[in-house]
Amino acid sequence: MSVRQSLLAILAQGPCYGHQLRHEFDRRTGSVWPLNVGQIYNTLERLERDGLVERGAADPHGHVYWQITDIGASEVDRWLASPVARSQTTRDELAIKLAVSATLPGADATRVIATQRAASEKHLGELTAAREAREDDSPQGLAWSLVIDSMIFTAQAELRWLDHVQTRLAQHPQHALALELASERPKRGRPARAGAAALV
Amino acid sequence: MSVRQSLLAILAQGPCYGHQLRHEFDRRTGSVWPLNVGQIYNTLERLERDGLVERGAADPHGHVYWQITDIGASEVDRWLASPVARSQTTRDELAIKLAVSATLPGADATRVIATQRAASEKHLGELTAAREAREDDSPQGLAWSLVIDSMIFTAQAELRWLDHVQTRLAQHPQHALALELASERPKRGRPARAGAAALV
DNA sequence: ACAGCCATGTAACTTGTTACATGATTTT
DNA sequence: AAAATCATGTAACAAGTTACATGGCTGT
């Protein structure tokens, strides 16, 4: 949803045409996430379908300006006023992967962690280097550095978690997590149940 | 990709039928991310289409067992041996939202941060409470707590970053990030360019 | 003329996700 | 008999992403 919402929020500032939207998105996010141009037009058509934007007439240059509707504007307000709903169903790729691979009797969770750790550390190093190499006080530079900082914080948390997992696994007997496939084949309608956990 | 890959990895342990796969995924990820049953069958059909699994005959109970192919097994190996490719194109919803909203002259980035901070803090509190409320030394409990820990680490990083952003914004004059729409309408083929940043 | 970029658009596809239909079996 | 659960499946959709077609303008 972030691309869609971002484009809509930019349109809330005034009418734009396709390539201009791409440019604006790039400026504001520090050109960190390159956006395929085609996606702009797809997204605009979907926003139009949903009544959030309107297609204006082409200007002399052939630029097709799009403008936000009232519904679209209120959608932007709603977006800005509500927090990003993390966690509820948001799946974390690494957490899933590690949880699953740690419970596979065959797979070596320690190796998975080591591989990931090396990659994450390399990534963090690249981010830090890029961060220090660039000194830029412009609004764009500020936006860029904040996005990079976000990635740095995330990478650090990832490394901390990896170490944490390794420590906890080391405290348990070999492959304490390993789970065989539930072998009992449940008869129709009366299978064995495992305890369910409620979080949210 | 995580659901798809996880189901494939589970199938690498032995043939399973649909509901069994759901159950296995739930056990291994601590029932944190509920998986709609329909998704299992969709995913299985797509895996079959891609030649990674094969559909077996139904057993007397009517259970349709699926088994992994050689190609599927090597895909699992590849998955376990390669790190999760974070960061390259992975968009961070919150980072995008904050970067965009901070550059909107109309929007109040401080308020966005405050709203998010409250939500993230509440979320972290719930996670911590759930974490402490459950004492479970079973393999499932261990898997569950590792997943919850991952969420806790992530939430903490999120809070740190939010504070960091707020601090940095406070050091700058009001709305230092605000970016108006590029007003100059570029003539076809020769628009004004803004400096591009290279990271990766 | 040609290469390169700007600009709009279209078609196809991926993964994730939900809603719904259908039936069997077990519990109450 | 009714409710609940297990089980398989189908159809549709959302958002993201890419590849491609087409044409205009500009600089060499």
PDB file of C-alpha atoms (C1' of nucleotides) in Angstrom, chain C:
ATOM      1  C1'  DA C   1      20.237  10.119 -39.312  1.00  0.00           C
ATOM      2  C1'  DC C   2      20.820   8.250 -34.929  1.00  0.00           C
ATOM      3  C1'  DA C   3      21.147   7.627 -30.021  1.00  0.00           C
ATOM      4  C1'  DG C   4      19.150   8.730 -25.851  1.00  0.00           C
ATOM      5  C1'  DC C   5      15.898  10.352 -22.921  1.00  0.00           C
ATOM      6  C1'  DC C   6      11.048  11.820 -21.800  1.00  0.00           C
ATOM      7  C1'  DA C   7       6.450  10.338 -21.733  1.00  0.00           C
ATOM      8  C1'  DT C   8       2.273   7.483 -21.824  1.00  0.00           C
ATOM      9  C1'  DG C   9       0.415   3.422 -21.778  1.00  0.00           C
ATOM     10  C1'  DT C  10      -0.685  -1.923 -21.936  1.00  0.00           C
ATOM     11  C1'  DA C  11      -0.347  -6.742 -20.838  1.00  0.00           C
ATOM     12  C1'  DA C  12       1.084 -10.134 -18.121  1.00  0.00           C
ATOM     13  C1'  DC C  13       2.503 -12.087 -14.034  1.00  0.00           C
ATOM     14  C1'  DT C  14       3.715 -12.939  -8.813  1.00  0.00           C
ATOM     15  C1'  DT C  15       2.609 -13.619  -4.046  1.00  0.00           C
ATOM     16  C1'  DG C  16      -0.607 -12.955  -0.652  1.00  0.00           C
ATOM     17  C1'  DT C  17      -5.285 -12.997   0.863  1.00  0.00           C
ATOM     18  C1'  DT C  18     -10.222 -13.642   1.398  1.00  0.00           C
ATOM     19  C1'  DA C  19     -14.901 -15.391   0.524  1.00  0.00           C
ATOM     20  C1'  DC C  20     -17.433 -18.983  -0.737  1.00  0.00           C
ATOM     21  C1'  DA C  21     -19.131 -23.852  -1.952  1.00  0.00           C
ATOM     22  C1'  DT C  22     -19.208 -28.530  -0.806  1.00  0.00           C
ATOM     23  C1'  DG C  23     -19.135 -32.555   1.775  1.00  0.00           C
ATOM     24  C1'  DA C  24     -17.662 -35.890   5.559  1.00  0.00           C
ATOM     25  C1'  DT C  25     -17.391 -36.912  10.328  1.00  0.00           C
ATOM     26  C1'  DT C  26     -17.841 -36.261  15.111  1.00  0.00           C
ATOM     27  C1'  DT C  27     -19.852 -34.249  19.226  1.00  0.00           C
ATOM     28  C1'  DT C  28     -23.756 -32.546  21.633  1.00  0.00           C
TER      29       DT C  28
END
